[in-house]
Each structure stands twice: as structure tokens, then as C-alpha cells.
Short mmCIF file of C-alpha atoms and ligand atoms in Angstrom, two decimals:
data_model
loop_
_atom_site.label_atom_id
_atom_site.label_comp_id
_atom_site.label_asym_id
_atom_site.label_seq_id
_atom_site.Cartn_x
_atom_site.Cartn_y
_atom_site.Cartn_z
CA MET A 1 -71.74 40.95 -72.93
CA MET A 2 -70.10 40.03 -76.24
CA PRO A 3 -70.40 42.77 -78.84
CA GLN A 4 -72.88 42.14 -81.66
CA LYS A 5 -70.87 41.64 -84.84
CA ASP A 6 -71.87 41.97 -88.50
CA GLN A 7 -71.14 39.02 -90.76
CA THR A 8 -68.70 40.95 -92.94
CA ARG A 9 -66.01 42.71 -90.97
CA LEU A 10 -62.90 44.75 -91.64
CA ARG A 11 -59.80 42.94 -90.36
CA ILE A 12 -57.60 45.50 -88.70
CA GLY A 13 -53.92 45.46 -87.80
CA VAL A 14 -52.88 48.03 -85.19
CA LEU A 15 -49.35 49.43 -85.48
CA GLY A 16 -48.16 50.48 -82.03
CA CYS A 17 -49.13 49.13 -78.62
CA GLY A 18 -48.62 52.45 -76.84
CA PRO A 19 -51.03 54.49 -74.70
CA ILE A 20 -53.54 55.42 -77.42
CA ALA A 21 -53.80 51.83 -78.68
CA GLN A 22 -54.25 50.60 -75.11
CA ALA A 23 -56.78 53.24 -74.10
CA ALA A 24 -58.76 53.37 -77.35
CA HIS A 25 -57.97 51.31 -80.44
CA PHE A 26 -57.67 47.75 -79.14
CA GLU A 27 -60.97 47.91 -77.28
CA SER A 28 -62.60 49.77 -80.17
CA CYS A 29 -61.64 47.07 -82.68
CA VAL A 30 -62.88 44.34 -80.34
CA LYS A 31 -66.20 46.11 -79.79
CA ALA A 32 -66.74 47.42 -83.34
CA ARG A 33 -69.83 45.98 -85.02
CA ASN A 34 -68.13 45.65 -88.39
CA ALA A 35 -64.41 45.19 -87.60
CA ASP A 36 -62.09 42.77 -85.83
CA LEU A 37 -58.74 43.19 -84.11
CA HIS A 38 -56.95 40.81 -86.44
CA ALA A 39 -53.34 41.75 -85.63
CA ILE A 40 -51.21 43.94 -83.43
CA CYS A 41 -47.62 45.07 -83.99
CA ASP A 42 -44.92 46.58 -81.81
CA VAL A 43 -41.16 46.24 -81.69
CA ALA A 44 -41.36 46.15 -77.89
CA ASP A 45 -41.77 42.43 -77.17
CA ASP A 46 -42.89 42.84 -73.55
CA LEU A 47 -45.59 45.32 -74.46
CA ARG A 48 -46.80 43.37 -77.49
CA GLN A 49 -46.97 40.09 -75.63
CA ARG A 50 -48.93 41.64 -72.82
CA MET A 51 -51.40 43.26 -75.22
CA ALA A 52 -51.75 40.03 -77.19
CA ALA A 53 -52.64 38.22 -73.96
CA THR A 54 -55.23 40.86 -73.07
CA TYR A 55 -56.93 41.46 -76.43
CA ALA A 56 -56.36 38.10 -78.15
CA PRO A 57 -55.73 39.20 -81.75
CA GLU A 58 -55.22 36.35 -84.21
CA LYS A 59 -51.72 37.54 -85.00
CA SER A 60 -49.02 39.46 -83.23
CA TYR A 61 -46.05 40.91 -85.11
CA ALA A 62 -42.76 42.49 -84.03
CA ASP A 63 -42.07 43.60 -87.58
CA TYR A 64 -44.39 46.04 -89.37
CA GLY A 65 -43.41 44.72 -92.82
CA GLU A 66 -44.54 41.24 -91.75
CA MET A 67 -47.90 42.55 -90.58
CA LEU A 68 -48.34 44.33 -93.90
CA ALA A 69 -47.52 41.09 -95.74
CA ASP A 70 -50.42 39.35 -93.95
CA PRO A 71 -53.11 39.08 -96.66
CA LYS A 72 -55.83 38.96 -94.01
CA VAL A 73 -55.07 42.50 -92.82
CA ASP A 74 -57.50 44.80 -94.66
CA ALA A 75 -56.68 48.03 -92.84
CA VAL A 76 -54.03 49.40 -90.52
CA ILE A 77 -54.40 51.79 -87.61
CA VAL A 78 -51.22 53.86 -87.31
CA ALA A 79 -50.82 54.54 -83.59
CA THR A 80 -47.17 55.58 -83.33
CA SER A 81 -45.38 58.85 -82.55
CA ASP A 82 -46.39 61.73 -84.83
CA SER A 83 -43.15 61.81 -86.81
CA PHE A 84 -43.56 58.14 -87.83
CA HIS A 85 -47.11 58.57 -89.18
CA VAL A 86 -46.40 59.42 -92.79
CA SER A 87 -43.87 56.68 -93.48
CA ALA A 88 -46.09 54.09 -91.75
CA CYS A 89 -49.10 55.24 -93.83
CA GLU A 90 -47.08 55.13 -97.05
CA MET A 91 -45.95 51.58 -96.34
CA ALA A 92 -49.53 50.48 -95.57
CA LEU A 93 -50.93 52.05 -98.75
CA ALA A 94 -48.14 50.51 -100.84
CA ALA A 95 -49.09 47.12 -99.38
CA GLY A 96 -52.71 47.68 -100.46
CA LYS A 97 -54.14 48.39 -96.99
CA HIS A 98 -56.66 51.03 -95.97
CA VAL A 99 -55.49 53.31 -93.16
CA LEU A 100 -56.75 55.04 -90.05
CA CYS A 101 -53.89 57.34 -89.06
CA GLU A 102 -53.80 58.93 -85.64
CA LYS A 103 -53.83 62.71 -85.60
CA PRO A 104 -51.89 64.77 -86.53
CA LEU A 105 -51.47 63.34 -90.03
CA GLY A 106 -47.84 64.49 -90.03
CA VAL A 107 -45.49 67.18 -88.85
CA SER A 108 -44.39 68.94 -92.06
CA ILE A 109 -46.02 70.20 -95.24
CA GLU A 110 -43.61 68.32 -97.42
CA GLU A 111 -44.40 64.91 -95.94
CA VAL A 112 -48.18 65.30 -95.82
CA GLU A 113 -48.27 66.57 -99.41
CA ARG A 114 -46.24 63.51 -100.39
CA LEU A 115 -48.73 61.33 -98.56
CA ARG A 116 -51.61 62.86 -100.52
CA ALA A 117 -49.95 61.59 -103.71
CA SER A 118 -49.61 58.09 -102.21
CA VAL A 119 -53.28 58.03 -101.21
CA VAL A 120 -54.40 59.06 -104.68
CA GLN A 121 -52.10 56.57 -106.34
CA SER A 122 -53.15 53.69 -104.09
CA GLY A 123 -56.89 54.17 -104.48
CA LYS A 124 -57.21 53.14 -100.82
CA ILE A 125 -59.08 54.94 -98.05
CA LEU A 126 -57.09 57.01 -95.59
CA GLN A 127 -58.96 58.44 -92.61
CA VAL A 128 -57.33 60.67 -89.98
CA GLY A 129 -58.10 59.96 -86.32
CA HIS A 130 -59.94 63.23 -85.66
CA MET A 131 -62.43 61.23 -83.61
CA LYS A 132 -64.39 64.29 -82.42
CA ARG A 133 -66.15 64.14 -85.79
CA PHE A 134 -67.88 61.06 -84.29
CA ASP A 135 -69.19 62.93 -81.25
CA ALA A 136 -72.99 62.85 -81.70
CA GLY A 137 -73.39 66.34 -80.22
CA ILE A 138 -70.85 67.79 -82.65
CA GLN A 139 -72.51 65.84 -85.49
CA ALA A 140 -75.90 67.37 -84.57
CA ALA A 141 -74.33 70.84 -84.65
CA LYS A 142 -72.85 70.10 -88.06
CA ALA A 143 -76.20 68.86 -89.42
CA PHE A 144 -77.96 72.02 -88.21
CA ILE A 145 -75.28 74.30 -89.67
CA ASP A 146 -75.36 72.54 -93.04
CA THR A 147 -79.11 72.24 -93.45
CA GLU A 148 -80.92 74.86 -91.36
CA MET A 149 -78.73 77.59 -89.95
CA GLY A 150 -78.50 79.69 -93.10
CA GLN A 151 -75.64 82.14 -93.37
CA HIS A 152 -72.69 81.87 -91.02
CA LEU A 153 -72.01 84.86 -88.79
CA ALA A 154 -69.27 83.84 -86.35
CA PHE A 155 -67.45 80.93 -84.70
CA LYS A 156 -65.70 80.67 -81.36
CA GLY A 157 -63.90 77.50 -80.35
CA TRP A 158 -61.85 76.67 -77.28
CA TYR A 159 -59.77 73.70 -76.19
CA CYS A 160 -58.29 74.16 -72.75
CA ASP A 161 -56.51 71.21 -71.20
CA SER A 162 -56.79 71.04 -67.43
CA THR A 163 -54.11 70.90 -64.75
CA HIS A 164 -56.28 68.12 -63.27
CA ARG A 165 -56.54 66.06 -66.42
CA TYR A 166 -54.37 63.14 -65.28
CA ALA A 167 -56.27 62.87 -62.01
CA MET A 168 -59.39 62.55 -64.17
CA THR A 169 -58.07 60.32 -66.94
CA ASP A 170 -56.13 57.97 -64.63
CA ALA A 171 -59.42 57.25 -62.89
CA VAL A 172 -61.19 56.08 -66.04
CA GLN A 173 -58.54 54.75 -68.45
CA PRO A 174 -57.08 51.25 -68.18
CA THR A 175 -53.68 51.14 -66.48
CA ILE A 176 -51.28 52.15 -69.24
CA ILE A 177 -48.37 49.72 -69.67
CA THR A 178 -45.07 51.17 -70.84
CA SER A 179 -41.91 49.55 -72.16
CA ALA A 180 -38.27 50.64 -72.22
CA LYS A 181 -38.08 48.92 -75.62
CA ALA A 182 -40.72 51.14 -77.28
CA ARG A 183 -39.54 52.82 -80.50
CA LYS A 184 -39.46 56.59 -80.11
CA PRO A 185 -38.14 59.36 -82.36
CA ALA A 186 -34.64 60.70 -81.66
CA GLY A 187 -34.73 63.39 -78.98
CA ASP A 188 -37.81 64.03 -76.88
CA PRO A 189 -40.77 65.24 -78.99
CA LYS A 190 -42.38 66.58 -75.81
CA ALA A 191 -39.37 68.78 -74.93
CA ASN A 192 -40.53 71.59 -77.23
CA ARG A 193 -43.80 72.42 -75.47
CA ARG A 194 -45.11 74.84 -78.10
CA GLN A 195 -44.74 72.23 -80.78
CA TYR A 196 -45.97 69.32 -78.67
CA TYR A 197 -49.12 71.09 -77.41
CA MET A 198 -49.95 72.33 -80.89
CA LEU A 199 -49.58 68.85 -82.42
CA ALA A 200 -51.39 67.06 -79.60
CA HIS A 201 -54.23 69.52 -78.94
CA GLY A 202 -54.21 72.25 -81.59
CA SER A 203 -54.84 69.61 -84.24
CA HIS A 204 -58.18 68.76 -82.56
CA LEU A 205 -59.21 72.40 -82.16
CA LEU A 206 -58.49 73.20 -85.80
CA ASP A 207 -60.25 70.12 -87.11
CA THR A 208 -63.41 70.76 -85.10
CA ALA A 209 -63.52 74.38 -86.32
CA ARG A 210 -63.05 73.28 -89.92
CA PHE A 211 -65.56 70.41 -89.59
CA LEU A 212 -68.24 72.77 -88.33
CA PHE A 213 -67.54 76.02 -90.18
CA GLY A 214 -65.51 75.07 -93.24
CA PRO A 215 -62.02 75.76 -94.55
CA ILE A 216 -59.77 78.28 -92.78
CA GLU A 217 -57.81 80.64 -95.01
CA THR A 218 -55.86 82.94 -92.68
CA VAL A 219 -54.76 83.03 -89.05
CA GLU A 220 -53.42 85.73 -86.76
CA ALA A 221 -52.08 84.23 -83.56
CA ARG A 222 -50.62 85.43 -80.28
CA LEU A 223 -49.10 83.20 -77.63
CA THR A 224 -48.80 84.04 -73.95
CA GLU A 225 -46.46 81.87 -71.87
CA ARG A 226 -46.67 82.30 -68.11
CA PHE A 227 -46.08 80.02 -65.09
CA GLY A 228 -45.69 76.98 -67.36
CA ALA A 229 -49.02 77.63 -69.09
CA TYR A 230 -49.38 78.29 -72.84
CA CYS A 231 -52.28 80.29 -74.21
CA TRP A 232 -52.83 80.81 -77.92
CA PHE A 233 -55.52 83.31 -78.99
CA ILE A 234 -56.08 82.99 -82.71
CA THR A 235 -58.21 85.00 -85.08
CA VAL A 236 -59.16 82.88 -88.06
CA VAL A 237 -60.77 83.91 -91.32
CA PHE A 238 -62.89 81.18 -92.90
CA ALA A 239 -63.20 80.72 -96.66
CA ASP A 240 -66.67 82.32 -96.66
CA GLY A 241 -65.22 85.51 -95.14
CA THR A 242 -66.55 85.01 -91.61
CA VAL A 243 -64.24 85.50 -88.66
CA GLY A 244 -63.63 83.11 -85.82
CA HIS A 245 -61.71 83.05 -82.57
CA LEU A 246 -59.84 79.99 -81.33
CA ASP A 247 -58.43 79.58 -77.83
CA LEU A 248 -55.88 76.84 -77.18
CA THR A 249 -54.73 76.82 -73.56
CA VAL A 250 -52.56 74.19 -71.91
CA ALA A 251 -53.34 74.05 -69.10
CA VAL A 252 -56.12 76.04 -67.45
CA ARG A 253 -56.30 76.10 -63.67
CA MET A 254 -59.77 74.59 -63.66
CA ASP A 255 -61.70 71.67 -65.13
CA TRP A 256 -61.29 70.55 -68.75
CA HIS A 257 -62.80 73.38 -70.80
CA GLU A 258 -63.63 72.66 -74.41
CA GLY A 259 -66.46 73.80 -76.63
CA PHE A 260 -67.77 76.14 -79.26
CA GLN A 261 -70.24 78.93 -79.82
CA ILE A 262 -71.75 79.56 -83.22
CA TYR A 263 -73.93 82.36 -84.51
CA GLY A 264 -75.93 81.96 -87.71
CA GLU A 265 -78.80 83.52 -89.57
CA LYS A 266 -81.52 81.17 -88.37
CA GLY A 267 -80.09 79.97 -85.10
CA SER A 268 -77.19 79.67 -82.71
CA ILE A 269 -75.32 76.80 -81.11
CA LEU A 270 -73.60 76.42 -77.77
CA GLY A 271 -71.46 73.32 -77.31
CA LYS A 272 -69.66 71.90 -74.29
CA THR A 273 -67.27 69.03 -75.01
CA TYR A 274 -66.02 66.67 -72.31
CA ASN A 275 -62.61 65.14 -71.84
CA PRO A 276 -62.74 62.30 -74.41
CA TRP A 277 -61.96 59.57 -71.89
CA TYR A 278 -65.38 60.06 -70.31
CA TYR A 279 -66.89 58.80 -73.59
CA LYS A 280 -69.68 61.31 -73.25
CA SER A 281 -70.90 63.16 -76.29
CA SER A 282 -70.88 66.95 -76.16
CA ASP A 283 -73.76 68.91 -74.62
CA VAL A 284 -74.89 70.91 -77.62
CA ASP A 285 -77.80 73.32 -77.46
CA ILE A 286 -79.12 74.16 -80.89
CA PHE A 287 -81.37 77.19 -80.79
CA ARG A 288 -83.82 77.62 -83.68
CA GLU A 289 -84.92 81.17 -84.29
CA ALA A 290 -88.05 79.95 -86.15
CA ASP A 291 -89.77 78.38 -83.14
CA GLY A 292 -87.75 80.01 -80.39
CA SER A 293 -86.74 76.70 -78.84
CA SER A 294 -83.62 74.67 -78.41
CA GLN A 295 -82.76 71.04 -78.96
CA ARG A 296 -80.08 68.92 -77.29
CA VAL A 297 -78.87 65.43 -78.15
CA LEU A 298 -78.89 63.25 -75.04
CA GLY A 299 -77.99 59.67 -74.34
CA ALA A 300 -75.92 59.28 -77.50
CA ASP A 301 -73.27 56.60 -77.96
CA GLY A 302 -70.14 58.47 -76.93
CA HIS A 303 -67.50 55.93 -77.97
CA PHE A 304 -65.94 58.21 -80.62
CA TYR A 305 -62.92 55.95 -81.05
CA ARG A 306 -65.07 52.90 -81.84
CA ARG A 307 -67.45 54.90 -84.00
CA GLN A 308 -64.59 56.24 -86.16
CA ILE A 309 -63.48 52.66 -86.87
CA GLU A 310 -67.04 51.58 -87.69
CA ALA A 311 -67.34 54.52 -90.09
CA LEU A 312 -64.10 53.58 -91.85
CA ALA A 313 -65.27 49.97 -92.13
CA ASP A 314 -68.59 51.11 -93.64
CA VAL A 315 -66.70 53.16 -96.24
CA VAL A 316 -64.50 50.21 -97.18
CA LEU A 317 -67.06 47.41 -96.97
CA LYS A 318 -70.26 49.12 -98.12
CA GLY A 319 -69.06 52.14 -100.09
CA ALA A 320 -70.67 54.44 -97.50
CA PRO A 321 -69.81 58.13 -97.79
CA MET A 322 -66.68 59.20 -95.93
CA THR A 323 -67.69 61.02 -92.74
CA GLY A 324 -64.29 61.04 -91.06
CA ALA A 325 -61.42 63.38 -91.78
CA ASP A 326 -59.71 62.52 -95.07
CA VAL A 327 -56.18 63.27 -96.24
CA GLU A 328 -57.18 66.82 -97.30
CA ASP A 329 -58.55 67.51 -93.82
CA GLY A 330 -55.37 66.10 -92.29
CA ILE A 331 -53.22 68.34 -94.50
CA ALA A 332 -55.37 71.38 -93.71
CA SER A 333 -54.89 70.77 -90.00
CA VAL A 334 -51.10 70.56 -90.42
CA ARG A 335 -51.14 73.77 -92.52
CA GLY A 336 -53.21 75.48 -89.82
CA MET A 337 -50.79 74.49 -87.06
CA ILE A 338 -47.80 75.72 -89.06
CA ALA A 339 -49.56 78.98 -89.94
CA ILE A 340 -50.29 79.57 -86.24
CA ALA A 341 -46.64 78.95 -85.34
CA ARG A 342 -45.43 81.34 -88.07
CA SER A 343 -47.91 84.01 -87.03
CA VAL A 344 -46.82 83.77 -83.39
CA GLU A 345 -43.15 84.07 -84.43
CA SER A 346 -43.98 87.23 -86.39
CA GLY A 347 -45.82 88.89 -83.50
CA GLY A 348 -49.33 88.22 -84.76
CA ARG A 349 -49.02 88.87 -88.48
CA ALA A 350 -51.76 87.40 -90.72
CA VAL A 351 -50.55 84.14 -92.31
CA ARG A 352 -52.34 82.40 -95.15
CA LEU A 353 -52.52 78.62 -94.79
CA ALA A 354 -51.91 78.22 -98.52
CA ASP A 355 -48.54 79.99 -98.23
CA VAL A 356 -46.85 78.04 -95.42
CA ASP A 357 -44.09 75.49 -95.71
CA GLY A 358 -41.75 73.73 -93.29
CA ALA A 359 -42.76 71.98 -90.09
CA VAL A 360 -44.91 72.66 -87.00
N1 NAD B 401 -56.98 60.90 -80.82
C1 NAD B 401 -56.61 61.07 -79.57
O1 NAD B 401 -57.41 61.43 -78.71
C2 NAD B 401 -55.19 60.80 -79.18
C3 NAD B 401 -54.84 60.72 -77.82
C4 NAD B 401 -53.52 60.40 -77.50
C5 NAD B 401 -52.58 60.18 -78.50
N2 NAD B 401 -52.93 60.29 -79.81
C6 NAD B 401 -51.95 60.09 -80.90
O2 NAD B 401 -51.61 58.71 -80.96
C7 NAD B 401 -50.29 58.57 -81.44
C8 NAD B 401 -49.55 57.56 -80.59
O3 NAD B 401 -49.44 58.03 -79.28
P1 NAD B 401 -48.83 57.09 -78.15
O4 NAD B 401 -48.70 57.96 -76.93
O5 NAD B 401 -49.60 55.83 -78.03
O6 NAD B 401 -47.35 56.80 -78.78
P2 NAD B 401 -46.09 55.98 -78.24
O7 NAD B 401 -44.93 56.49 -79.01
O8 NAD B 401 -46.02 56.01 -76.74
O9 NAD B 401 -46.40 54.46 -78.65
C9 NAD B 401 -46.24 54.00 -79.96
C10 NAD B 401 -45.80 52.54 -79.98
O10 NAD B 401 -45.55 52.20 -81.35
C11 NAD B 401 -44.38 51.37 -81.43
N3 NAD B 401 -43.78 51.57 -82.75
C12 NAD B 401 -43.41 52.75 -83.33
N4 NAD B 401 -42.93 52.53 -84.56
C13 NAD B 401 -43.00 51.20 -84.78
C14 NAD B 401 -42.64 50.36 -85.88
N5 NAD B 401 -42.13 50.86 -87.01
N6 NAD B 401 -42.84 49.04 -85.77
C15 NAD B 401 -43.34 48.51 -84.63
N7 NAD B 401 -43.69 49.25 -83.56
C16 NAD B 401 -43.52 50.58 -83.63
C17 NAD B 401 -43.49 51.85 -80.31
O11 NAD B 401 -42.61 50.84 -79.91
C18 NAD B 401 -44.50 52.25 -79.21
O12 NAD B 401 -44.73 51.20 -78.30
C19 NAD B 401 -49.67 59.98 -81.46
O13 NAD B 401 -49.62 60.44 -82.78
C20 NAD B 401 -50.66 60.82 -80.67
O14 NAD B 401 -50.77 62.16 -81.16
C21 NAD B 401 -54.23 60.58 -80.15
#
């Protein structure tokens, strides 16, 4: 069935035809109610041509500058390696385009702080691809916390990748096409596992904790490395003084294990989040002390990647409030990852996010 489209739509250009564009962004733009896949861009000709044949954008560019010069492109999705994000976002903003930048926003404090200035100066919208904010179960938890739960007591969050994740994701994702001509950063960004797992997964864990419970001020982190597995246990202090515990483990010897547990004055929440490629919103039980019963969102639209694009388009086209992660959220996530790394290096010392510099 053809997707139902609004009359006014955001024309999107996607930078990068790699795995995340193939598994999420191309299809999301095609299906989005209020956006179109106007253009795609990749230096790898073989990959770009194949994606153009599959998704039929109006334009296909080898050169990013040429895509940015296309007046029909309203917004750009930056879907490149992490270390290219900031420069690609800066170029898009300078060309007058809105941006959806894949997470993490960047890899160092210096570059993300610089990007903040570019966003402010441009007056354009920049949203970070923390798509879990568009998980209806997590959104229901957030609504309860903000409107009914009263005082916060405690937060526990966990994000444990599974040794079986590729068996699971290969079964449900499209076949991912690769190219020897793809542009990659010098060296192998995946060689440093601590850094790679933190950027790839820790960024999600931190953003979900912040989305639900508010800003994080301090972290104390310990890392255990055994048999190729990495386990971070992190004590976090939120801005309101409450304490949380975050568990980032890559990879657990069991199924994907992600979720959160929240205690508040007028209720509690238990959330189980699925591997994103199942497109299933989290099972979230919201217990209300007042009537002694719980509520769970069921049957929600679990296409977080499409929903984050629709939300961005609503902000740009209709002036809707921003519900995705903005540049401040992206910076906070990068600060959190760096603070965790510094705390681990110091044997678990408390590190304030406001004090960190350098890179993840
Ligand atoms: N939100 C999620 O759930 C999720 C999941 C996976 C990956 N990601 C993020 O998505 C991003 C991209 O991941 P990936 O695995 O697809 O990356 P990738 O490096 O495999 O692919 C990026 C593509 O962009 C192209 N490219 C890079 N710079 C370019 C330029 N200047 N001009 C033209 N083409 C250019 C490359 O040739 C390559 O084909 C990463 O930041 C990653 O963290 C997010």
C-alpha cells in the first residue's frame, strides 16, 4: 500500500548510503506522512546507484556540496561515521538546511560546542537521531513522570547488547549492501572497543535516562572487561539530587536486555525495550499508587525512525514543539560519555559533566 502523504512535505536529502540509511532512513523518508526522500548522496558510486534504483529519490549526488546547493532540499539527514557528523551538520546549516544528525552528535566537546554556535547562528532546526524518544512506551513513561508521578525517587536504566543480536537483526533488516569505495575515517573507529561501544550504545542509554529523569550532573563509573565483554556500572546524580544507576553491557550472554525502572512519589514504572529493528514499542507498566492499578501502551506504531522524521517535519512545517533531542541534548550526551570515560580511567572518581573536555 502506498503511504498516505500530506500535501505539504519536507524534502529530505540523506547524506550517506551506509547501513543506517539502508535499514532506517530511506524507508522512513518514503513512508513519512509529511516528508519525501528527495535526494541521496554518497561518494561510493556503486552503493549510491543501487540505493537510487531501490528508493527512487528525485536526485542522487556523489558530492555533498552539490546536494546542499539543491534549492529543493529542505533538510538533511547526516548518516555518516560519527567523526564526520559535526562538519556535515555545519555545512548543511550554512547552506540553510535543517538537520537530523545521527547519534552521537559528535565525538569531542570542542566540536559539539562549536556546532551549538552554528545552530544558533543559522536559526535552523537541528535534531539528534535519539530515536528512542519516539518509542510510544517511553513517551507514555515520560508523560506520567512529568504530569502525575510527583517527586522523583530513583532511576535505573540498562542497555545490554546481546551476543545473538546479529542473528536477530539479520533476520529482520534488509540485506545491507557495502562498498569498498565508502568514505571512512582514517584508522578503524571500531578498533577501540571502549570508545566504539560508548559512542554506539552509551549515547542511547544516556539520552533515555536524561529524557525520562532530567539532566545528569555527575557520574561515577567502573568498567569490567572479561572474555571480550565490557560492562560499565555507572552511578549518576541527576540535577534534582536523585541518584540513578546505569548499566551498559556489550554483550550479555542472553537476549537483548534493555529497559528502565523508575520509582516516584505517586507511582512506579517498569519498562522493557526491544531491539529497535523489531519496530516494537517498549512494554511499559505504569503503576499508579492512587488507584492501585497499572497501565500499559499496546499496539503503538513502533517505527521510531519514521516517527522522528515526521516530528522534525512538523517542527519545520507547522512550528510544532520540538519533541526530539536538540543540540543541547546531543551535547549533554557527549559530555556524559566523556565523563564516564574519565571516571573509569580514574578508578571510579566522581566526574562532573560540566567540567569535562577532550574526546570520548
Ligand atoms: N540510531 C540508531 O539506531 C543507529 C544505528 C546504527 C548506526 N547509527 C549511526 O549512524 C551513523 C552511520 O552509520 P553507518 O554504519 O551507516 O556508517 P557508514 O560509515 O558505514 O556509512 C556512511 C556512508 O556515508 C558515506 N559518506 C561519508 N562521508 C561522506 C561525504 N562527505 N560525502 C558523501 N558520502 C559520504 C560513506 O561513503 C558511507 O557509504 C553512525 O553515526 C552511527 O552511530 C545509528
